[in-house]
Coordinates of C-alpha atoms in Angstrom, one line a residue:
M1 CA -35.5 -6.6 24.7
E2 CA -35.5 -8.3 21.4
S3 CA -31.7 -9.6 20.1
L4 CA -30.7 -11.1 16.7
N5 CA -27.8 -13.3 16.2
R6 CA -24.4 -11.8 15.3
R7 CA -24.1 -14.1 12.3
A8 CA -27.7 -13.6 10.8
V9 CA -28.6 -13.2 7.4
L10 CA -31.3 -12.0 5.0
R11 CA -32.3 -14.5 3.5
G12 CA -34.4 -15.1 0.0
A13 CA -35.3 -17.5 -2.9
A14 CA -32.3 -19.8 -4.6
G15 CA -30.4 -19.5 -1.8
A16 CA -29.6 -16.0 -1.6
A17 CA -28.2 -15.4 2.2
L18 CA -26.9 -11.7 2.6
P19 CA -24.9 -10.9 6.0
L20 CA -25.5 -8.0 8.0
P21 CA -23.7 -5.4 9.2
F22 CA -23.6 -4.8 13.1
L23 CA -27.5 -3.6 14.3
N24 CA -28.3 -2.6 18.1
L25 CA -30.4 -5.3 17.7
M26 CA -27.8 -7.7 18.0
Q27 CA -27.0 -7.0 21.4
S28 CA -28.7 -9.5 23.4
R29 CA -27.6 -7.6 27.1
A30 CA -27.2 -4.0 27.7
A31 CA -23.5 -4.7 28.9
D32 CA -22.5 -5.7 25.4
Q33 CA -23.0 -2.0 24.1
D34 CA -19.5 -1.3 25.6
S35 CA -17.9 -4.4 24.2
P36 CA -15.6 -3.0 21.4
P37 CA -15.9 -4.5 18.0
P38 CA -13.4 -6.9 16.5
M39 CA -10.1 -5.1 14.9
R40 CA -9.6 -5.6 11.2
F41 CA -6.1 -5.9 9.6
L42 CA -6.3 -4.6 5.8
T43 CA -3.3 -4.2 3.4
L44 CA -2.8 -2.3 0.3
F45 CA 0.2 -2.6 -1.8
K46 CA 1.6 0.0 -4.1
P47 CA 3.9 -1.3 -6.6
N48 CA 7.2 -0.1 -8.6
G49 CA 8.1 2.2 -5.7
V50 CA 8.0 5.8 -5.9
H51 CA 10.0 9.0 -7.5
P52 CA 11.7 9.9 -4.0
P53 CA 11.5 13.4 -4.3
S54 CA 8.0 13.6 -4.9
W55 CA 7.6 11.2 -2.0
N56 CA 9.7 11.9 0.8
I57 CA 8.8 14.4 3.5
S58 CA 11.3 17.1 3.6
G59 CA 12.1 18.1 7.2
G60 CA 9.3 18.1 9.6
A61 CA 8.7 16.6 13.3
E62 CA 6.5 14.4 14.4
H63 CA 3.4 16.7 14.9
D64 CA 4.5 19.5 12.8
F65 CA 5.0 18.3 9.2
R66 CA 4.2 18.9 5.7
M67 CA 2.8 15.9 3.3
S68 CA 4.9 15.6 0.5
P69 CA 3.4 16.1 -3.2
L70 CA 2.5 12.7 -3.6
M71 CA 0.6 12.4 -0.2
Q72 CA -1.7 15.5 -1.5
P73 CA -4.4 13.4 -2.6
F74 CA -5.1 11.7 1.3
S75 CA -3.8 14.8 3.0
K76 CA -7.1 15.3 3.9
H77 CA -6.8 12.1 6.3
R78 CA -3.9 13.5 8.1
E79 CA -5.1 12.8 11.5
D80 CA -6.0 9.3 10.7
L81 CA -2.4 8.6 9.9
L82 CA 1.0 7.5 11.0
I83 CA 3.8 7.8 8.2
L84 CA 6.7 6.3 8.9
D85 CA 10.1 7.0 7.8
N86 CA 13.4 5.6 7.4
M87 CA 11.7 2.1 6.6
G88 CA 14.0 -0.6 5.2
D89 CA 17.5 -0.9 5.3
F90 CA 19.2 -3.5 2.4
G91 CA 20.8 -1.4 -0.2
F92 CA 18.7 -2.8 -3.5
S93 CA 17.3 -5.9 -4.3
S94 CA 14.8 -7.5 -7.1
H95 CA 11.4 -6.5 -7.2
A96 CA 10.7 -10.3 -6.3
N97 CA 12.7 -10.1 -3.3
S98 CA 11.2 -6.7 -2.3
T99 CA 7.5 -8.1 -2.8
R100 CA 8.6 -10.8 -0.1
R101 CA 9.6 -8.5 1.9
F102 CA 6.7 -6.4 2.1
L103 CA 4.6 -8.5 4.7
S104 CA 7.4 -11.3 5.4
G105 CA 10.1 -9.0 6.9
H106 CA 13.1 -10.3 4.8
H107 CA 13.1 -11.7 1.4
Q108 CA 14.8 -14.9 3.0
N109 CA 11.8 -15.6 5.0
T110 CA 10.6 -18.4 2.9
R111 CA 9.3 -21.2 5.0
T112 CA 6.8 -19.1 7.6
A113 CA 4.1 -17.4 7.2
S114 CA 3.4 -13.7 6.0
I115 CA 2.0 -11.7 9.3
D116 CA -1.7 -11.1 7.5
Q117 CA -2.0 -14.6 7.8
L118 CA -1.0 -14.8 11.3
I119 CA -2.9 -12.3 11.9
A120 CA -5.7 -13.6 10.3
D121 CA -5.5 -16.9 12.3
H122 CA -5.4 -14.9 15.2
I123 CA -8.6 -12.6 14.7
R124 CA -10.6 -14.8 12.2
G125 CA -13.0 -15.6 15.4
D126 CA -16.4 -17.0 13.4
T127 CA -16.3 -15.3 10.3
P128 CA -17.2 -17.5 7.6
H129 CA -13.9 -16.3 5.4
R130 CA -10.6 -16.4 7.3
S131 CA -8.9 -13.8 4.9
L132 CA -9.3 -12.2 1.3
E133 CA -5.9 -12.2 -1.0
L134 CA -6.9 -9.9 -3.5
T135 CA -5.2 -8.4 -6.4
T136 CA -5.6 -6.1 -9.9
E137 CA -3.2 -8.3 -12.3
G138 CA -2.4 -11.7 -13.8
L139 CA 0.7 -13.6 -12.7
F140 CA 3.8 -12.2 -13.7
P141 CA 5.2 -16.0 -14.7
N142 CA 8.9 -14.7 -15.6
Q143 CA 9.7 -14.0 -12.2
I144 CA 6.7 -15.1 -10.1
G145 CA 7.6 -13.9 -6.6
C146 CA 6.4 -10.7 -8.0
S147 CA 2.9 -11.5 -7.7
Y148 CA 2.3 -12.4 -4.3
I149 CA 2.6 -10.7 -0.8
S150 CA 0.6 -13.2 1.2
Y151 CA 1.9 -16.9 2.0
D152 CA 1.1 -19.6 4.0
Q153 CA 2.4 -21.5 7.0
Q154 CA 5.1 -23.2 4.9
G155 CA 5.7 -20.1 3.1
A156 CA 4.0 -21.2 -0.4
P157 CA 2.0 -18.4 -1.7
I158 CA -1.5 -18.1 -1.5
P159 CA -3.6 -17.8 -5.2
R160 CA -5.1 -14.2 -5.2
E161 CA -8.4 -13.3 -6.8
S162 CA -8.9 -10.4 -9.2
D163 CA -12.5 -10.7 -10.5
P164 CA -14.9 -8.4 -8.4
Q165 CA -17.7 -10.7 -9.9
L166 CA -16.2 -13.6 -8.3
V167 CA -15.3 -12.2 -5.0
F168 CA -18.9 -10.5 -4.6
D169 CA -20.4 -14.3 -5.4
R170 CA -18.2 -16.0 -2.9
L171 CA -19.3 -13.3 -0.3
F172 CA -22.8 -12.4 -0.8
R173 CA -24.1 -15.4 -3.0
S174 CA -25.1 -19.1 -2.5
P175 CA -21.9 -21.1 -3.3
L176 CA -24.9 -23.3 -4.5
N177 CA -25.3 -21.3 -7.5
D178 CA -23.8 -22.1 -10.8
P179 CA -21.5 -19.1 -11.8
G180 CA -22.1 -19.6 -15.5
Q181 CA -26.0 -18.7 -14.5
R182 CA -24.8 -15.2 -13.2
Q183 CA -26.4 -13.3 -16.1
S184 CA -29.8 -14.9 -15.6
M185 CA -29.6 -14.0 -12.0
R186 CA -31.8 -11.7 -10.3
S187 CA -30.4 -9.0 -8.1
L188 CA -29.5 -10.4 -4.4
L189 CA -31.5 -7.4 -3.0
D190 CA -34.5 -8.7 -5.0
R191 CA -34.3 -11.9 -3.7
V192 CA -33.9 -11.3 0.1
G193 CA -36.4 -8.4 -0.2
E194 CA -39.0 -9.8 2.2
D195 CA -36.5 -10.7 4.6
A196 CA -34.8 -7.4 4.9
R197 CA -38.6 -5.5 5.4
T198 CA -39.1 -7.6 8.0
L199 CA -36.1 -6.8 9.6
Q200 CA -36.9 -3.1 8.9
R201 CA -40.4 -3.6 10.9
R202 CA -38.7 -4.9 14.0
A203 CA -35.6 -2.7 14.1
G204 CA -34.9 0.8 15.9
R205 CA -34.3 4.2 13.9
E206 CA -30.6 3.8 14.3
D207 CA -30.7 0.0 12.9
R208 CA -33.1 1.2 9.8
E209 CA -30.9 4.1 9.0
T210 CA -27.3 1.1 9.2
L211 CA -30.1 -1.0 7.1
D212 CA -30.8 1.6 4.8
Q213 CA -26.8 2.4 4.3
Y214 CA -26.1 -1.0 4.0
L215 CA -28.8 -2.2 1.3
S216 CA -27.8 1.0 -0.7
V217 CA -24.5 -0.1 -0.8
V218 CA -24.8 -3.5 -1.6
R219 CA -27.1 -2.4 -4.9
D220 CA -24.4 0.4 -5.6
T221 CA -21.9 -2.3 -5.9
E222 CA -24.1 -5.1 -8.0
K223 CA -24.9 -2.0 -10.3
R224 CA -21.5 -1.4 -10.7
L225 CA -20.3 -5.2 -11.4
Q226 CA -23.3 -5.4 -13.8
T227 CA -21.9 -2.1 -15.8
L228 CA -18.3 -3.7 -15.7
Q229 CA -19.9 -7.0 -17.2
S230 CA -21.7 -5.3 -19.4
R231 CA -18.6 -3.1 -20.8
G232 CA -16.4 -5.9 -20.9
A233 CA -18.9 -7.8 -23.6
V234 CA -19.1 -5.3 -25.9
I235 CA -15.0 -5.1 -26.9
N236 CA -14.2 -5.9 -30.3
P237 CA -11.1 -7.8 -30.8
R238 CA -10.6 -6.7 -34.1
E239 CA -9.9 -3.0 -32.3
L240 CA -7.3 -3.7 -29.7
V241 CA -3.7 -3.4 -30.7
R242 CA -0.4 -4.4 -28.6
P243 CA 0.0 -3.3 -26.2
E244 CA -3.5 -4.3 -25.0
R245 CA -5.5 -1.7 -22.7
P246 CA -6.7 -2.5 -19.2
A247 CA -10.1 -2.0 -19.6
N248 CA -12.0 0.1 -16.9
L249 CA -9.3 -0.4 -14.5
N250 CA -9.8 2.1 -12.4
E251 CA -13.9 1.1 -11.9
Q252 CA -12.4 -2.2 -11.3
V253 CA -10.1 -1.3 -8.2
E254 CA -13.0 0.8 -6.7
T255 CA -15.1 -2.2 -7.1
M256 CA -12.8 -3.9 -5.2
I257 CA -12.2 -1.7 -2.3
D258 CA -16.1 -1.5 -2.2
L259 CA -16.3 -5.2 -1.7
I260 CA -13.2 -5.2 1.0
C261 CA -15.1 -2.5 3.1
L262 CA -18.5 -4.3 2.6
A263 CA -16.7 -7.7 3.6
L264 CA -15.3 -5.9 6.5
W265 CA -18.3 -4.3 7.9
T266 CA -20.3 -7.2 7.6
D267 CA -18.0 -9.2 9.6
S268 CA -17.6 -11.6 6.5
T269 CA -13.8 -11.4 7.0
R270 CA -11.3 -9.5 9.5
C271 CA -8.3 -9.5 7.1
A272 CA -7.9 -8.8 3.6
T273 CA -4.8 -7.8 1.2
Y274 CA -5.0 -6.2 -2.2
M275 CA -2.3 -5.5 -4.6
L276 CA -2.9 -2.4 -6.9
G277 CA -0.4 -4.3 -9.2
N278 CA 2.2 -7.0 -9.3
S279 CA 5.7 -5.6 -8.0
N280 CA 7.2 -4.7 -11.1
S281 CA 3.6 -4.2 -13.1
R282 CA 3.3 -4.0 -16.7
M283 CA 0.0 -2.4 -16.3
I284 CA -0.8 0.4 -19.2
F285 CA -2.8 3.2 -17.8
D286 CA -4.3 4.5 -20.9
F287 CA -7.4 5.6 -19.1
L288 CA -4.7 7.9 -17.7
G289 CA -3.3 9.3 -21.2
I290 CA -0.5 7.1 -20.7
K291 CA 0.8 4.7 -23.5
K292 CA 3.8 3.0 -21.8
Q293 CA 4.1 0.4 -19.5
H294 CA 4.0 1.1 -15.5
H295 CA 7.4 -0.8 -15.1
Y296 CA 9.4 0.9 -18.1
L297 CA 8.4 4.6 -16.6
S298 CA 9.5 3.5 -13.0
H299 CA 13.0 3.4 -14.5
F300 CA 12.8 7.1 -14.6
F301 CA 16.6 7.4 -14.8
R302 CA 17.7 5.2 -17.2
N303 CA 14.6 6.1 -19.6
F304 CA 14.5 9.6 -18.9
S305 CA 12.7 12.2 -20.5
R306 CA 9.9 14.7 -18.6
E307 CA 7.1 13.2 -20.3
N308 CA 8.1 9.7 -18.8
L309 CA 8.6 11.2 -15.3
D310 CA 5.1 13.2 -15.6
S311 CA 3.5 9.7 -16.6
L312 CA 5.2 8.1 -13.8
L313 CA 4.1 10.7 -11.0
K314 CA 0.7 10.5 -12.8
I315 CA 0.2 6.4 -12.0
S316 CA 1.5 7.1 -8.5
L317 CA -0.9 10.1 -7.7
W318 CA -3.6 7.4 -9.2
H319 CA -2.2 5.1 -6.8
M320 CA -2.8 7.6 -3.7
Q321 CA -6.1 8.3 -4.9
K322 CA -7.1 5.1 -4.2
F323 CA -5.6 4.7 -0.6
D324 CA -7.8 7.6 -0.1
Y325 CA -11.0 6.0 -1.9
L326 CA -10.3 3.2 0.3
L327 CA -10.0 5.7 3.8
T328 CA -13.0 7.5 2.6
R329 CA -15.1 4.3 2.1
L330 CA -14.0 2.9 5.5
K331 CA -14.8 6.1 7.5
S332 CA -18.3 6.3 5.4
F333 CA -19.4 3.3 7.7
S334 CA -19.9 3.7 11.7
N335 CA -21.9 3.0 14.6
Q336 CA -22.3 4.0 18.2
H337 CA -18.7 2.4 18.4
G338 CA -17.3 5.0 15.9
T339 CA -16.3 4.1 11.8
L340 CA -15.0 1.3 10.2
L341 CA -11.7 3.0 9.8
D342 CA -11.3 3.3 13.9
H343 CA -11.8 -0.5 14.0
T344 CA -9.2 -1.2 11.1
L345 CA -5.4 -1.2 10.8
V346 CA -4.5 -0.2 7.4
L347 CA -1.0 -0.7 6.2
Y348 CA -0.3 1.1 2.7
G349 CA 2.9 1.0 1.2
S350 CA 5.5 -0.7 -1.3
G351 CA 8.5 -2.9 -1.1
M352 CA 11.0 -0.5 -2.3
G353 CA 12.1 3.3 -2.2
H354 CA 13.8 4.6 -5.4
S355 CA 12.0 2.9 -8.2
D356 CA 14.6 2.5 -10.7
N357 CA 17.3 1.2 -8.7
H358 CA 14.8 -0.6 -6.3
T359 CA 16.9 1.0 -3.1
V360 CA 15.2 -0.4 0.2
T361 CA 15.5 2.7 2.0
R362 CA 12.8 5.3 2.7
I363 CA 10.2 2.5 1.9
P364 CA 6.7 4.3 1.6
I365 CA 5.1 2.6 4.8
V366 CA 1.9 4.5 6.3
L367 CA -0.6 3.0 8.6
A368 CA -4.2 4.5 9.2
G369 CA -6.8 3.7 11.6
G370 CA -6.3 1.2 14.4
R371 CA -8.0 3.1 17.1
G372 CA -6.5 2.0 20.3
L373 CA -3.3 0.1 18.8
I374 CA -1.5 3.2 17.0
R375 CA -1.2 7.1 17.8
T376 CA -2.2 8.5 14.4
G377 CA -1.7 12.4 13.0
R378 CA 2.1 12.0 13.1
Y379 CA 5.1 11.6 11.3
V380 CA 7.4 9.3 12.6
R381 CA 11.3 9.5 11.4
Y382 CA 13.9 7.1 12.4
S383 CA 17.1 8.0 13.7
E384 CA 18.5 4.9 11.7
N385 CA 17.0 3.3 9.0
Q386 CA 14.8 0.3 10.3
P387 CA 14.3 -3.6 8.9
L388 CA 10.7 -4.0 8.0
C389 CA 10.6 -7.1 10.4
R390 CA 10.8 -4.8 13.2
L391 CA 7.2 -3.1 11.9
H392 CA 6.0 -7.0 11.4
L393 CA 6.9 -8.2 14.6
S394 CA 5.2 -4.9 16.4
L395 CA 1.9 -5.3 14.5
L396 CA 1.9 -9.1 15.4
H397 CA 2.2 -7.9 19.2
K398 CA -0.8 -5.5 18.7
F399 CA -3.2 -7.9 17.7
G400 CA -2.1 -10.1 20.8
I401 CA 0.1 -12.6 18.9
E402 CA 3.0 -13.2 21.4
S403 CA 5.7 -14.0 19.3
D404 CA 9.3 -13.7 20.3
S405 CA 10.9 -13.0 17.2
Y406 CA 9.8 -12.8 13.4
A407 CA 11.7 -13.1 10.3
Q408 CA 15.6 -12.8 11.9
N409 CA 14.5 -10.1 14.3
S410 CA 13.7 -10.0 17.8
T411 CA 13.2 -6.3 18.6
P412 CA 9.9 -4.7 18.0
L413 CA 9.6 -1.4 16.2
A414 CA 9.0 1.5 18.9
G415 CA 6.8 4.5 17.9
L416 CA 3.8 3.3 16.8
D417 CA 1.9 4.0 20.0
A418 CA 4.0 6.7 21.8
S419 CA 7.0 8.9 21.3
D420 CA 9.5 6.3 22.4
Y421 CA 11.7 6.1 19.6
A422 CA 14.9 8.0 18.3
A423 CA 14.0 10.5 15.9
W424 CA 16.1 11.7 13.1
Q425 CA 18.3 14.5 13.4
D426 CA 20.9 16.1 11.3
Q427 CA 24.3 15.2 12.6
A428 CA 26.8 17.5 12.6
F429 CA 29.9 17.2 10.2
A430 CA 32.6 19.4 8.4
S431 CA 31.9 19.8 4.7
W432 CA 34.4 20.8 2.2
I433 CA 35.7 20.3 -1.4
R434 CA 39.3 20.1 -2.7
E435 CA 41.2 18.7 -6.0
E436 CA 43.5 16.0 -5.4
G437 CA 45.6 14.9 -8.7
G438 CA 43.2 16.2 -10.8
K439 CA 40.3 14.6 -9.1
L440 CA 37.2 16.2 -7.6
V441 CA 36.8 15.4 -4.0
V442 CA 33.9 16.7 -2.1
R443 CA 32.2 15.9 1.7
G444 CA 28.7 17.0 2.0
R445 CA 25.1 16.0 1.9
L446 CA 23.9 14.2 -1.2
R447 CA 20.6 14.9 -2.5
M448 CA 18.5 14.2 -5.4
S449 CA 17.1 17.2 -7.5
D450 CA 13.6 18.0 -6.8
N451 CA 13.3 19.5 -9.8
L452 CA 11.6 17.2 -12.3
D453 CA 13.4 18.4 -15.3
E454 CA 16.5 17.2 -13.6
A455 CA 15.4 13.8 -12.2
K456 CA 18.8 12.3 -13.4
L457 CA 21.0 14.7 -11.5
F458 CA 22.3 14.4 -7.7
Y459 CA 24.0 17.5 -5.8
V460 CA 26.2 17.3 -3.2
D461 CA 25.6 20.5 -1.0
V462 CA 28.7 22.1 0.9
D463 CA 28.4 24.9 3.3
G464 CA 29.1 28.2 2.6
A465 CA 30.2 27.1 -1.2
E466 CA 28.1 26.1 -4.7
S467 CA 26.7 22.5 -4.6
V468 CA 28.6 20.1 -6.8
L469 CA 26.5 18.8 -9.2
V470 CA 26.4 15.0 -9.8
E471 CA 25.6 13.8 -13.4
V472 CA 26.8 10.1 -13.9
S473 CA 25.6 7.2 -16.4
F474 CA 23.5 4.6 -15.4
N475 CA 26.6 2.4 -14.5
D476 CA 28.0 4.6 -11.5
F477 CA 24.3 5.2 -10.5
H478 CA 23.8 1.7 -10.0
H479 CA 27.1 0.4 -9.4
F480 CA 27.8 3.1 -6.7
N481 CA 24.2 2.7 -5.3
V482 CA 23.8 6.7 -5.4
A483 CA 20.3 6.8 -4.4
Y484 CA 20.9 4.7 -1.4
H485 CA 23.1 7.6 0.0
C486 CA 20.8 10.1 -0.5
G487 CA 20.1 12.5 2.6
T488 CA 23.5 11.6 4.3
A489 CA 26.7 13.2 4.5
V490 CA 28.9 11.5 1.7
T491 CA 32.4 12.0 0.8
L492 CA 32.5 11.8 -3.1
T493 CA 35.6 11.2 -5.6
G494 CA 35.2 11.5 -8.9
T495 CA 36.2 13.6 -12.4
G496 CA 34.5 15.5 -14.5
P497 CA 34.9 18.7 -17.0
T498 CA 37.7 21.0 -16.0
G499 CA 37.1 24.1 -13.6
E500 CA 33.5 22.7 -13.2
R501 CA 31.9 21.8 -9.8
K502 CA 30.8 18.9 -11.9
I503 CA 31.2 15.2 -11.4
T504 CA 30.6 12.7 -14.5
K505 CA 32.2 10.0 -13.5
I506 CA 32.6 8.3 -9.4
E507 CA 35.7 6.6 -8.2
S508 CA 34.3 6.3 -4.6
L509 CA 31.4 6.9 -2.7
E510 CA 31.1 6.7 1.3
S511 CA 28.9 7.6 3.8
L512 CA 29.9 9.1 7.0
F513 CA 27.1 7.9 8.9
G514 CA 25.2 4.6 8.9
H515 CA 25.5 1.6 6.8
R516 CA 27.0 0.8 3.8
P517 CA 24.4 -0.8 1.2
G518 CA 24.6 -4.5 1.7
D519 CA 25.4 -4.4 5.0
A520 CA 22.0 -4.2 6.6
P521 CA 20.0 -7.1 7.5
G522 CA 17.2 -6.3 5.3

């Protein structure tokens, strides 16, 4: 049977070289048909945390759960997802620390590589590009650590790329071409056309269909890049007013996601990280009708208004839609071995939970794809908060990297491929309310209000009695880390209006179960 080298490319004039996706012609022996394709690793980072009542799943069991409002954009992929809850246990931290922790396990793990780089070294094989590190936003010099999630073997940040045109050139155009001549270059497909037609004559029906799909995707990507370039060229600087608006952010992000998928599909790389923004992103989403910075809006307690909160949720939903777009694109590429998503383990999430108080508990973490490495279609909420380094050590093991520890941790995270974990369950306790020396003391379960008009308010639920309202200043909110304690039983002592079940000043706040903020290892 005529065969084709796995690293074969379509060649054309001016040094054009277009890598190919996997084709049946690349199987030199029938036995190769049973060889599984390589597993890839892909990370999508969401900046600035979340509004917890909109993200967190309320109730539900491992196989019987309802996805939260912010998860609705990607809910159709439910069976391809493993949603992890109670991830992270550090109280609160800075934006830079939470960014370092996202792929490095702990903010103090500053002298070793992040897990994406360790995985890239292990799975690279003979791919042309070891890994891709991508972003949508420039550096934030005031706190440079906010701009990176990938770190090299010495713990130094790895530069990111943000221009889809340059990424496309590096992946699919000859490095000998002068980028300054980009506008005068003919289409890549035009230059490799004759080689492509020859290959299609050799290929069988299934390979021809794969080639048609691939060449169509490349063509569409080129057109989108040309559109981005042409639109960027007609901006009149005199029309710009501060704050400057990001140009074509939605198309830029979707184009970058298309390029990531093309790079994985053609085995140009097997590892990529993509930041949807710096961890304290200052981007303005004016194409969504929003005029304020994302970071400002993320502090929804101290900058509360219903308009601000609605804007924050609109941005978060956009981030979730880009996750949906990524999963949809990965599932659109398939061969006899399954879809590209089946053979890509995707990690999606943020570096913090509550976006205002930077709470590092119940961090949004979702795994997708990775057939054979994880068991999807599940919601796993752990009985205790889990440091991210446990997840990272488990992911290293999943990719065949033998490591006894990572980021000060030697215990892998259970529950990724089986139900071998201690699941969350409410612990019994006695709840009550009493007055002591003019102070209100209440023991019950603390929660944030799920009413968007009450985003600054908290409640302590007491069995058989009206809940106690907690409406405090930002100073108390931050000093006692009120958001950290939500969802668990607390004893809260404070003062408020006489005769009302309301606390406006906190004197003490203690959890009945679990860690106090700052006690956990991060």
